[in-house]
């Protein structure tokens, strides 16, 4: 425990040079907030060192517990947390915007039913599975082969149209949704199993195959997906 206290004190001394100007007391007073480290279900949850300002309270949280479990537990105080400042991003002005000629090209290449422009249909593709990230794409393309994917990317590269690939859109970090108005290339129609070698156990499939179908296929072959 003494080692943890020493580590906490060293951390506080480093924090005393924080640009916000907060100065931390090096002494741990015997009060309701003098607890330096507290255990919760076997994990260290919170460091609560006292500071000189009466209306402010500095709290450090461990990664062992979700922040929402411990944030705001001290009413009437302000909390400061170690974090990176968010950077506001802007659309790259060198990328072109869609026009009617682009839409006509994609409809000729893929067919009208595989060129999605309806707002309701685009809504699900513009939001990630966790509903944390939202894009503003106006166009979703559904290629059926690698050749069509190649033609799409070749055209978008020549026109400098930004593209985001998308599969089942079940990612947890927003990587499959557009940041701005990128063209969504959804590969859900490319869901065929190309080959399976029972000797080597190697399965080759298209990019749009979902795990449930692959597991079912291998189960029927007497194999396990791993």
JSON list of C-alpha atoms in Angstrom, two decimals:
[
{"chain": "A", "resi": 1, "resn": "UNK", "atom": "CA", "xyz": [0.00, 0.00, 0.00]},
{"chain": "A", "resi": 2, "resn": "UNK", "atom": "CA", "xyz": [2.88, 2.35, 0.79]},
{"chain": "A", "resi": 3, "resn": "UNK", "atom": "CA", "xyz": [4.25, 1.80, -2.71]},
{"chain": "A", "resi": 4, "resn": "UNK", "atom": "CA", "xyz": [0.91, 2.87, -4.16]},
{"chain": "A", "resi": 5, "resn": "UNK", "atom": "CA", "xyz": [0.86, 5.96, -1.95]},
{"chain": "A", "resi": 6, "resn": "UNK", "atom": "CA", "xyz": [4.37, 6.87, -3.08]},
{"chain": "A", "resi": 7, "resn": "UNK", "atom": "CA", "xyz": [3.37, 6.44, -6.72]},
{"chain": "A", "resi": 8, "resn": "UNK", "atom": "CA", "xyz": [0.31, 8.61, -6.20]},
{"chain": "A", "resi": 9, "resn": "UNK", "atom": "CA", "xyz": [2.40, 11.34, -4.59]},
{"chain": "A", "resi": 10, "resn": "UNK", "atom": "CA", "xyz": [4.90, 11.27, -7.46]},
{"chain": "A", "resi": 11, "resn": "UNK", "atom": "CA", "xyz": [2.03, 11.58, -9.92]},
{"chain": "A", "resi": 12, "resn": "UNK", "atom": "CA", "xyz": [0.61, 14.54, -8.04]},
{"chain": "A", "resi": 13, "resn": "UNK", "atom": "CA", "xyz": [3.98, 16.29, -8.03]},
{"chain": "A", "resi": 14, "resn": "UNK", "atom": "CA", "xyz": [4.12, 15.89, -11.81]},
{"chain": "A", "resi": 15, "resn": "UNK", "atom": "CA", "xyz": [0.59, 17.22, -12.11]},
{"chain": "A", "resi": 16, "resn": "UNK", "atom": "CA", "xyz": [1.52, 20.34, -10.16]},
{"chain": "A", "resi": 17, "resn": "UNK", "atom": "CA", "xyz": [3.05, 21.70, -13.38]},
{"chain": "A", "resi": 18, "resn": "UNK", "atom": "CA", "xyz": [-0.22, 21.28, -15.29]},
{"chain": "A", "resi": 19, "resn": "UNK", "atom": "CA", "xyz": [-0.88, 24.34, -17.52]},
{"chain": "A", "resi": 20, "resn": "UNK", "atom": "CA", "xyz": [-4.24, 24.94, -15.88]},
{"chain": "A", "resi": 21, "resn": "UNK", "atom": "CA", "xyz": [-2.39, 26.17, -12.81]},
{"chain": "A", "resi": 22, "resn": "UNK", "atom": "CA", "xyz": [-3.80, 23.73, -10.27]},
{"chain": "A", "resi": 23, "resn": "UNK", "atom": "CA", "xyz": [-1.55, 23.15, -7.27]},
{"chain": "A", "resi": 24, "resn": "UNK", "atom": "CA", "xyz": [-1.91, 19.94, -5.34]},
{"chain": "A", "resi": 25, "resn": "UNK", "atom": "CA", "xyz": [-1.33, 19.43, -1.65]},
{"chain": "A", "resi": 26, "resn": "UNK", "atom": "CA", "xyz": [1.42, 16.92, -0.91]},
{"chain": "A", "resi": 27, "resn": "UNK", "atom": "CA", "xyz": [-0.09, 16.07, 2.43]},
{"chain": "A", "resi": 28, "resn": "UNK", "atom": "CA", "xyz": [-2.91, 13.60, 2.75]},
{"chain": "A", "resi": 29, "resn": "UNK", "atom": "CA", "xyz": [-5.29, 14.91, 5.37]},
{"chain": "A", "resi": 30, "resn": "UNK", "atom": "CA", "xyz": [-7.51, 12.66, 7.43]},
{"chain": "A", "resi": 31, "resn": "UNK", "atom": "CA", "xyz": [-10.85, 13.59, 5.93]},
{"chain": "A", "resi": 32, "resn": "UNK", "atom": "CA", "xyz": [-13.61, 12.13, 3.80]},
{"chain": "A", "resi": 33, "resn": "UNK", "atom": "CA", "xyz": [-11.44, 12.75, 0.72]},
{"chain": "A", "resi": 34, "resn": "UNK", "atom": "CA", "xyz": [-8.10, 11.59, 2.14]},
{"chain": "A", "resi": 35, "resn": "UNK", "atom": "CA", "xyz": [-8.41, 8.14, 0.64]},
{"chain": "A", "resi": 36, "resn": "UNK", "atom": "CA", "xyz": [-5.65, 7.81, -1.93]},
{"chain": "A", "resi": 37, "resn": "UNK", "atom": "CA", "xyz": [-6.59, 4.45, -3.33]},
{"chain": "A", "resi": 38, "resn": "UNK", "atom": "CA", "xyz": [-9.73, 2.41, -2.93]},
{"chain": "A", "resi": 39, "resn": "UNK", "atom": "CA", "xyz": [-10.44, -1.15, -3.95]},
{"chain": "A", "resi": 40, "resn": "UNK", "atom": "CA", "xyz": [-13.65, -2.23, -5.68]},
{"chain": "A", "resi": 41, "resn": "UNK", "atom": "CA", "xyz": [-14.17, -5.86, -6.63]},
{"chain": "A", "resi": 42, "resn": "UNK", "atom": "CA", "xyz": [-10.43, -6.44, -6.66]},
{"chain": "A", "resi": 43, "resn": "UNK", "atom": "CA", "xyz": [-9.62, -3.50, -8.95]},
{"chain": "A", "resi": 44, "resn": "UNK", "atom": "CA", "xyz": [-8.23, -0.12, -8.02]},
{"chain": "A", "resi": 45, "resn": "UNK", "atom": "CA", "xyz": [-10.93, 2.36, -8.90]},
{"chain": "A", "resi": 46, "resn": "UNK", "atom": "CA", "xyz": [-10.15, 5.90, -7.86]},
{"chain": "A", "resi": 47, "resn": "UNK", "atom": "CA", "xyz": [-7.46, 8.24, -6.57]},
{"chain": "A", "resi": 48, "resn": "UNK", "atom": "CA", "xyz": [-8.85, 11.23, -4.69]},
{"chain": "A", "resi": 49, "resn": "UNK", "atom": "CA", "xyz": [-6.06, 13.53, -3.53]},
{"chain": "A", "resi": 50, "resn": "UNK", "atom": "CA", "xyz": [-7.10, 16.78, -1.83]},
{"chain": "A", "resi": 51, "resn": "UNK", "atom": "CA", "xyz": [-6.14, 20.02, -3.55]},
{"chain": "A", "resi": 52, "resn": "UNK", "atom": "CA", "xyz": [-5.92, 23.58, -2.34]},
{"chain": "A", "resi": 53, "resn": "UNK", "atom": "CA", "xyz": [-8.97, 24.92, -4.14]},
{"chain": "A", "resi": 54, "resn": "UNK", "atom": "CA", "xyz": [-12.06, 24.28, -2.04]},
{"chain": "A", "resi": 55, "resn": "UNK", "atom": "CA", "xyz": [-14.52, 24.00, -4.93]},
{"chain": "A", "resi": 56, "resn": "UNK", "atom": "CA", "xyz": [-12.46, 21.72, -7.11]},
{"chain": "A", "resi": 57, "resn": "UNK", "atom": "CA", "xyz": [-11.68, 18.08, -6.79]},
{"chain": "A", "resi": 58, "resn": "UNK", "atom": "CA", "xyz": [-9.19, 16.14, -8.90]},
{"chain": "A", "resi": 59, "resn": "UNK", "atom": "CA", "xyz": [-10.02, 12.51, -9.65]},
{"chain": "A", "resi": 60, "resn": "UNK", "atom": "CA", "xyz": [-7.98, 9.86, -11.43]},
{"chain": "A", "resi": 61, "resn": "UNK", "atom": "CA", "xyz": [-9.71, 6.76, -12.70]},
{"chain": "A", "resi": 62, "resn": "UNK", "atom": "CA", "xyz": [-8.36, 3.33, -13.47]},
{"chain": "A", "resi": 63, "resn": "UNK", "atom": "CA", "xyz": [-9.03, 1.58, -16.78]},
{"chain": "A", "resi": 64, "resn": "UNK", "atom": "CA", "xyz": [-10.35, -1.43, -14.84]},
{"chain": "A", "resi": 65, "resn": "UNK", "atom": "CA", "xyz": [-13.84, 0.07, -14.52]},
{"chain": "A", "resi": 66, "resn": "UNK", "atom": "CA", "xyz": [-16.05, 2.05, -16.93]},
{"chain": "A", "resi": 67, "resn": "UNK", "atom": "CA", "xyz": [-15.79, 5.77, -16.32]},
{"chain": "A", "resi": 68, "resn": "UNK", "atom": "CA", "xyz": [-19.56, 6.09, -16.04]},
{"chain": "A", "resi": 69, "resn": "UNK", "atom": "CA", "xyz": [-19.47, 3.98, -12.86]},
{"chain": "A", "resi": 70, "resn": "UNK", "atom": "CA", "xyz": [-17.38, 6.47, -10.97]},
{"chain": "A", "resi": 71, "resn": "UNK", "atom": "CA", "xyz": [-17.90, 9.84, -12.62]},
{"chain": "A", "resi": 72, "resn": "UNK", "atom": "CA", "xyz": [-19.98, 12.39, -10.73]},
{"chain": "A", "resi": 73, "resn": "UNK", "atom": "CA", "xyz": [-19.80, 10.60, -7.39]},
{"chain": "A", "resi": 74, "resn": "UNK", "atom": "CA", "xyz": [-18.75, 13.81, -5.65]},
{"chain": "A", "resi": 75, "resn": "UNK", "atom": "CA", "xyz": [-21.65, 16.30, -5.93]},
{"chain": "A", "resi": 76, "resn": "UNK", "atom": "CA", "xyz": [-20.91, 19.99, -6.12]},
{"chain": "A", "resi": 77, "resn": "UNK", "atom": "CA", "xyz": [-17.37, 19.64, -7.39]},
{"chain": "A", "resi": 78, "resn": "UNK", "atom": "CA", "xyz": [-15.58, 19.93, -10.67]},
{"chain": "A", "resi": 79, "resn": "UNK", "atom": "CA", "xyz": [-13.59, 16.98, -11.97]},
{"chain": "A", "resi": 80, "resn": "UNK", "atom": "CA", "xyz": [-10.55, 17.03, -14.22]},
{"chain": "A", "resi": 81, "resn": "UNK", "atom": "CA", "xyz": [-9.50, 13.91, -16.11]},
{"chain": "A", "resi": 82, "resn": "UNK", "atom": "CA", "xyz": [-6.41, 12.81, -17.98]},
{"chain": "A", "resi": 83, "resn": "UNK", "atom": "CA", "xyz": [-7.39, 12.62, -21.65]},
{"chain": "A", "resi": 84, "resn": "UNK", "atom": "CA", "xyz": [-6.41, 13.74, -25.13]},
{"chain": "A", "resi": 85, "resn": "UNK", "atom": "CA", "xyz": [-8.02, 16.85, -26.57]},
{"chain": "A", "resi": 86, "resn": "UNK", "atom": "CA", "xyz": [-10.45, 16.09, -29.40]},
{"chain": "A", "resi": 87, "resn": "UNK", "atom": "CA", "xyz": [-9.40, 17.46, -32.75]},
{"chain": "A", "resi": 88, "resn": "UNK", "atom": "CA", "xyz": [-12.05, 18.90, -35.01]},
{"chain": "A", "resi": 89, "resn": "UNK", "atom": "CA", "xyz": [-11.68, 17.45, -38.48]},
{"chain": "A", "resi": 90, "resn": "UNK", "atom": "CA", "xyz": [-12.78, 19.06, -41.71]},
{"chain": "A", "resi": 91, "resn": "UNK", "atom": "CA", "xyz": [-13.65, 17.62, -45.08]},
{"chain": "A", "resi": 92, "resn": "UNK", "atom": "CA", "xyz": [-10.68, 17.44, -47.44]},
{"chain": "A", "resi": 93, "resn": "UNK", "atom": "CA", "xyz": [-11.40, 20.09, -50.05]},
{"chain": "A", "resi": 94, "resn": "UNK", "atom": "CA", "xyz": [-9.39, 18.22, -52.69]},
{"chain": "A", "resi": 95, "resn": "UNK", "atom": "CA", "xyz": [-12.07, 15.52, -52.87]},
{"chain": "A", "resi": 96, "resn": "UNK", "atom": "CA", "xyz": [-14.79, 16.06, -55.46]},
{"chain": "A", "resi": 97, "resn": "UNK", "atom": "CA", "xyz": [-18.53, 15.97, -54.82]},
{"chain": "A", "resi": 98, "resn": "UNK", "atom": "CA", "xyz": [-21.03, 13.72, -56.55]},
{"chain": "A", "resi": 99, "resn": "UNK", "atom": "CA", "xyz": [-22.85, 14.93, -59.62]},
{"chain": "A", "resi": 100, "resn": "UNK", "atom": "CA", "xyz": [-25.47, 13.50, -61.99]},
{"chain": "A", "resi": 101, "resn": "UNK", "atom": "CA", "xyz": [-22.82, 12.09, -64.34]},
{"chain": "A", "resi": 102, "resn": "UNK", "atom": "CA", "xyz": [-21.37, 10.01, -61.50]},
{"chain": "A", "resi": 103, "resn": "UNK", "atom": "CA", "xyz": [-24.78, 8.58, -60.66]},
{"chain": "A", "resi": 104, "resn": "UNK", "atom": "CA", "xyz": [-25.42, 7.71, -64.30]},
{"chain": "A", "resi": 105, "resn": "UNK", "atom": "CA", "xyz": [-22.10, 5.89, -64.55]},
{"chain": "A", "resi": 106, "resn": "UNK", "atom": "CA", "xyz": [-22.74, 3.79, -61.45]},
{"chain": "A", "resi": 107, "resn": "UNK", "atom": "CA", "xyz": [-26.27, 2.90, -62.55]},
{"chain": "A", "resi": 108, "resn": "UNK", "atom": "CA", "xyz": [-24.94, 1.75, -65.91]},
{"chain": "A", "resi": 109, "resn": "UNK", "atom": "CA", "xyz": [-22.25, -0.33, -64.19]},
{"chain": "A", "resi": 110, "resn": "UNK", "atom": "CA", "xyz": [-24.29, -1.87, -61.35]},
{"chain": "A", "resi": 111, "resn": "UNK", "atom": "CA", "xyz": [-27.91, -1.49, -62.36]},
{"chain": "A", "resi": 112, "resn": "UNK", "atom": "CA", "xyz": [-30.35, 0.93, -60.79]},
{"chain": "A", "resi": 113, "resn": "UNK", "atom": "CA", "xyz": [-31.38, -1.34, -57.90]},
{"chain": "A", "resi": 114, "resn": "UNK", "atom": "CA", "xyz": [-27.78, -1.54, -56.66]},
{"chain": "A", "resi": 115, "resn": "UNK", "atom": "CA", "xyz": [-27.30, 2.23, -56.59]},
{"chain": "A", "resi": 116, "resn": "UNK", "atom": "CA", "xyz": [-28.99, 3.43, -53.40]},
{"chain": "A", "resi": 117, "resn": "UNK", "atom": "CA", "xyz": [-29.90, 7.10, -52.98]},
{"chain": "A", "resi": 118, "resn": "UNK", "atom": "CA", "xyz": [-33.05, 6.99, -50.84]},
{"chain": "A", "resi": 119, "resn": "UNK", "atom": "CA", "xyz": [-32.57, 8.74, -47.51]},
{"chain": "A", "resi": 120, "resn": "UNK", "atom": "CA", "xyz": [-34.35, 6.05, -45.49]},
{"chain": "A", "resi": 121, "resn": "UNK", "atom": "CA", "xyz": [-32.21, 3.32, -47.01]},
{"chain": "A", "resi": 122, "resn": "UNK", "atom": "CA", "xyz": [-29.03, 5.31, -46.39]},
{"chain": "A", "resi": 123, "resn": "UNK", "atom": "CA", "xyz": [-29.85, 5.98, -42.75]},
{"chain": "A", "resi": 124, "resn": "UNK", "atom": "CA", "xyz": [-28.72, 2.58, -41.48]},
{"chain": "A", "resi": 125, "resn": "UNK", "atom": "CA", "xyz": [-25.52, 2.73, -43.55]},
{"chain": "A", "resi": 126, "resn": "UNK", "atom": "CA", "xyz": [-24.62, 6.18, -42.22]},
{"chain": "A", "resi": 127, "resn": "UNK", "atom": "CA", "xyz": [-24.81, 5.14, -38.55]},
{"chain": "A", "resi": 128, "resn": "UNK", "atom": "CA", "xyz": [-22.54, 2.63, -36.87]},
{"chain": "A", "resi": 129, "resn": "UNK", "atom": "CA", "xyz": [-23.78, -0.35, -34.85]},
{"chain": "A", "resi": 130, "resn": "UNK", "atom": "CA", "xyz": [-23.22, 1.45, -31.52]},
{"chain": "A", "resi": 131, "resn": "UNK", "atom": "CA", "xyz": [-25.07, 4.58, -32.75]},
{"chain": "A", "resi": 132, "resn": "UNK", "atom": "CA", "xyz": [-22.08, 6.74, -31.83]},
{"chain": "A", "resi": 133, "resn": "UNK", "atom": "CA", "xyz": [-20.89, 7.87, -35.26]},
{"chain": "A", "resi": 134, "resn": "UNK", "atom": "CA", "xyz": [-22.96, 9.36, -38.06]},
{"chain": "A", "resi": 135, "resn": "UNK", "atom": "CA", "xyz": [-21.97, 10.15, -41.63]},
{"chain": "A", "resi": 136, "resn": "UNK", "atom": "CA", "xyz": [-23.78, 12.03, -44.37]},
{"chain": "A", "resi": 137, "resn": "UNK", "atom": "CA", "xyz": [-23.23, 9.90, -47.46]},
{"chain": "A", "resi": 138, "resn": "UNK", "atom": "CA", "xyz": [-25.70, 10.41, -50.30]},
{"chain": "A", "resi": 139, "resn": "UNK", "atom": "CA", "xyz": [-24.82, 7.27, -52.23]},
{"chain": "A", "resi": 140, "resn": "UNK", "atom": "CA", "xyz": [-24.46, 3.56, -51.45]},
{"chain": "A", "resi": 141, "resn": "UNK", "atom": "CA", "xyz": [-23.18, 1.13, -54.07]},
{"chain": "A", "resi": 142, "resn": "UNK", "atom": "CA", "xyz": [-23.68, -2.65, -53.94]},
{"chain": "A", "resi": 143, "resn": "UNK", "atom": "CA", "xyz": [-21.23, -4.43, -56.25]},
{"chain": "A", "resi": 144, "resn": "UNK", "atom": "CA", "xyz": [-21.67, -8.14, -56.92]},
{"chain": "A", "resi": 145, "resn": "UNK", "atom": "CA", "xyz": [-18.13, -9.07, -57.98]},
{"chain": "A", "resi": 146, "resn": "UNK", "atom": "CA", "xyz": [-14.51, -8.06, -57.58]},
{"chain": "A", "resi": 147, "resn": "UNK", "atom": "CA", "xyz": [-14.60, -6.76, -61.16]},
{"chain": "A", "resi": 148, "resn": "UNK", "atom": "CA", "xyz": [-17.35, -4.30, -60.27]},
{"chain": "A", "resi": 149, "resn": "UNK", "atom": "CA", "xyz": [-15.46, -3.23, -57.15]},
{"chain": "A", "resi": 150, "resn": "UNK", "atom": "CA", "xyz": [-12.40, -2.62, -59.31]},
{"chain": "A", "resi": 151, "resn": "UNK", "atom": "CA", "xyz": [-14.38, -0.49, -61.77]},
{"chain": "A", "resi": 152, "resn": "UNK", "atom": "CA", "xyz": [-15.93, 1.53, -58.94]},
{"chain": "A", "resi": 153, "resn": "UNK", "atom": "CA", "xyz": [-12.57, 2.31, -57.36]},
{"chain": "A", "resi": 154, "resn": "UNK", "atom": "CA", "xyz": [-10.98, 3.08, -60.72]},
{"chain": "A", "resi": 155, "resn": "UNK", "atom": "CA", "xyz": [-13.70, 5.59, -61.50]},
{"chain": "A", "resi": 156, "resn": "UNK", "atom": "CA", "xyz": [-13.69, 7.15, -58.02]},
{"chain": "A", "resi": 157, "resn": "UNK", "atom": "CA", "xyz": [-9.93, 7.52, -58.17]},
{"chain": "A", "resi": 158, "resn": "UNK", "atom": "CA", "xyz": [-10.13, 9.31, -61.51]},
{"chain": "A", "resi": 159, "resn": "UNK", "atom": "CA", "xyz": [-12.82, 11.64, -60.16]},
{"chain": "A", "resi": 160, "resn": "UNK", "atom": "CA", "xyz": [-11.23, 12.00, -56.69]},
{"chain": "A", "resi": 161, "resn": "UNK", "atom": "CA", "xyz": [-14.37, 10.76, -54.96]},
{"chain": "A", "resi": 162, "resn": "UNK", "atom": "CA", "xyz": [-13.80, 9.62, -51.39]},
{"chain": "A", "resi": 163, "resn": "UNK", "atom": "CA", "xyz": [-14.88, 6.03, -50.66]},
{"chain": "A", "resi": 164, "resn": "UNK", "atom": "CA", "xyz": [-15.56, 4.00, -47.51]},
{"chain": "A", "resi": 165, "resn": "UNK", "atom": "CA", "xyz": [-15.91, 0.17, -47.71]},
{"chain": "A", "resi": 166, "resn": "UNK", "atom": "CA", "xyz": [-18.68, -1.43, -45.68]},
{"chain": "A", "resi": 167, "resn": "UNK", "atom": "CA", "xyz": [-19.64, -5.01, -44.87]},
{"chain": "A", "resi": 168, "resn": "UNK", "atom": "CA", "xyz": [-22.19, -5.85, -42.19]},
{"chain": "A", "resi": 169, "resn": "UNK", "atom": "CA", "xyz": [-21.60, -2.51, -40.42]},
{"chain": "A", "resi": 170, "resn": "UNK", "atom": "CA", "xyz": [-21.26, -4.22, -37.03]},
{"chain": "A", "resi": 171, "resn": "UNK", "atom": "CA", "xyz": [-17.94, -2.63, -36.04]},
{"chain": "A", "resi": 172, "resn": "UNK", "atom": "CA", "xyz": [-17.65, -0.90, -32.66]},
{"chain": "A", "resi": 173, "resn": "UNK", "atom": "CA", "xyz": [-15.35, 2.00, -33.57]},
{"chain": "A", "resi": 174, "resn": "UNK", "atom": "CA", "xyz": [-17.09, 3.62, -36.55]},
{"chain": "A", "resi": 175, "resn": "UNK", "atom": "CA", "xyz": [-14.65, 2.39, -39.18]},
{"chain": "A", "resi": 176, "resn": "UNK", "atom": "CA", "xyz": [-17.37, 1.27, -41.58]},
{"chain": "A", "resi": 177, "resn": "UNK", "atom": "CA", "xyz": [-19.38, 4.50, -41.72]},
{"chain": "A", "resi": 178, "resn": "UNK", "atom": "CA", "xyz": [-18.47, 7.65, -43.66]},
{"chain": "A", "resi": 179, "resn": "UNK", "atom": "CA", "xyz": [-16.99, 10.62, -41.84]},
{"chain": "A", "resi": 180, "resn": "UNK", "atom": "CA", "xyz": [-18.51, 13.10, -44.27]},
{"chain": "A", "resi": 181, "resn": "UNK", "atom": "CA", "xyz": [-20.12, 12.38, -47.66]},
{"chain": "A", "resi": 182, "resn": "UNK", "atom": "CA", "xyz": [-17.95, 9.50, -48.87]},
{"chain": "A", "resi": 183, "resn": "UNK", "atom": "CA", "xyz": [-19.39, 6.99, -51.31]},
{"chain": "A", "resi": 184, "resn": "UNK", "atom": "CA", "xyz": [-20.28, 3.80, -49.42]},
{"chain": "A", "resi": 185, "resn": "UNK", "atom": "CA", "xyz": [-19.21, 0.61, -51.19]},
{"chain": "A", "resi": 186, "resn": "UNK", "atom": "CA", "xyz": [-21.23, -2.12, -49.49]},
{"chain": "A", "resi": 187, "resn": "UNK", "atom": "CA", "xyz": [-20.12, -5.69, -50.24]},
{"chain": "A", "resi": 188, "resn": "UNK", "atom": "CA", "xyz": [-23.09, -7.50, -48.68]},
{"chain": "A", "resi": 189, "resn": "UNK", "atom": "CA", "xyz": [-24.07, -8.98, -52.07]},
{"chain": "A", "resi": 190, "resn": "UNK", "atom": "CA", "xyz": [-20.66, -10.59, -52.43]},
{"chain": "A", "resi": 191, "resn": "UNK", "atom": "CA", "xyz": [-21.49, -13.46, -50.10]},
{"chain": "A", "resi": 192, "resn": "UNK", "atom": "CA", "xyz": [-20.47, -16.58, -52.03]},
{"chain": "A", "resi": 193, "resn": "UNK", "atom": "CA", "xyz": [-18.12, -19.29, -50.81]},
{"chain": "A", "resi": 194, "resn": "UNK", "atom": "CA", "xyz": [-15.58, -19.82, -53.58]},
{"chain": "A", "resi": 195, "resn": "UNK", "atom": "CA", "xyz": [-13.76, -22.94, -52.42]},
{"chain": "A", "resi": 196, "resn": "UNK", "atom": "CA", "xyz": [-12.90, -25.12, -49.43]},
{"chain": "A", "resi": 197, "resn": "UNK", "atom": "CA", "xyz": [-9.91, -27.46, -49.20]},
{"chain": "A", "resi": 198, "resn": "UNK", "atom": "CA", "xyz": [-10.63, -30.27, -46.73]},
{"chain": "A", "resi": 199, "resn": "UNK", "atom": "CA", "xyz": [-6.97, -31.28, -46.59]},
{"chain": "A", "resi": 200, "resn": "UNK", "atom": "CA", "xyz": [-5.50, -27.90, -45.65]},
{"chain": "A", "resi": 201, "resn": "UNK", "atom": "CA", "xyz": [-8.67, -26.54, -44.06]},
{"chain": "A", "resi": 202, "resn": "UNK", "atom": "CA", "xyz": [-8.46, -23.36, -46.15]},
{"chain": "A", "resi": 203, "resn": "UNK", "atom": "CA", "xyz": [-11.74, -21.69, -47.08]},
{"chain": "A", "resi": 204, "resn": "UNK", "atom": "CA", "xyz": [-11.92, -18.96, -49.71]},
{"chain": "A", "resi": 205, "resn": "UNK", "atom": "CA", "xyz": [-14.96, -16.70, -49.76]},
{"chain": "A", "resi": 206, "resn": "UNK", "atom": "CA", "xyz": [-16.08, -13.31, -50.97]},
{"chain": "A", "resi": 207, "resn": "UNK", "atom": "CA", "xyz": [-15.81, -10.21, -48.81]},
{"chain": "A", "resi": 208, "resn": "UNK", "atom": "CA", "xyz": [-19.51, -10.06, -47.93]},
{"chain": "A", "resi": 209, "resn": "UNK", "atom": "CA", "xyz": [-19.79, -13.49, -46.30]},
{"chain": "A", "resi": 210, "resn": "UNK", "atom": "CA", "xyz": [-21.02, -13.38, -42.71]},
{"chain": "A", "resi": 211, "resn": "UNK", "atom": "CA", "xyz": [-19.61, -15.59, -39.97]},
{"chain": "A", "resi": 212, "resn": "UNK", "atom": "CA", "xyz": [-22.92, -17.33, -39.30]},
{"chain": "A", "resi": 213, "resn": "UNK", "atom": "CA", "xyz": [-23.06, -18.69, -42.85]},
{"chain": "A", "resi": 214, "resn": "UNK", "atom": "CA", "xyz": [-19.41, -19.73, -42.82]},
{"chain": "A", "resi": 215, "resn": "UNK", "atom": "CA", "xyz": [-19.79, -21.55, -39.51]},
{"chain": "A", "resi": 216, "resn": "UNK", "atom": "CA", "xyz": [-22.90, -23.34, -40.80]},
{"chain": "A", "resi": 217, "resn": "UNK", "atom": "CA", "xyz": [-21.12, -24.36, -44.01]},
{"chain": "A", "resi": 218, "resn": "UNK", "atom": "CA", "xyz": [-18.10, -25.76, -42.17]},
{"chain": "A", "resi": 219, "resn": "UNK", "atom": "CA", "xyz": [-20.32, -27.53, -39.65]},
{"chain": "A", "resi": 220, "resn": "UNK", "atom": "CA", "xyz": [-21.98, -29.42, -42.49]},
{"chain": "A", "resi": 221, "resn": "UNK", "atom": "CA", "xyz": [-18.51, -30.39, -43.72]},
{"chain": "A", "resi": 222, "resn": "UNK", "atom": "CA", "xyz": [-17.50, -31.66, -40.28]},
{"chain": "A", "resi": 223, "resn": "UNK", "atom": "CA", "xyz": [-15.14, -28.78, -39.58]},
{"chain": "A", "resi": 224, "resn": "UNK", "atom": "CA", "xyz": [-15.02, -26.03, -36.95]},
{"chain": "A", "resi": 225, "resn": "UNK", "atom": "CA", "xyz": [-14.46, -22.36, -37.74]},
{"chain": "A", "resi": 226, "resn": "UNK", "atom": "CA", "xyz": [-11.68, -20.89, -35.61]}
]
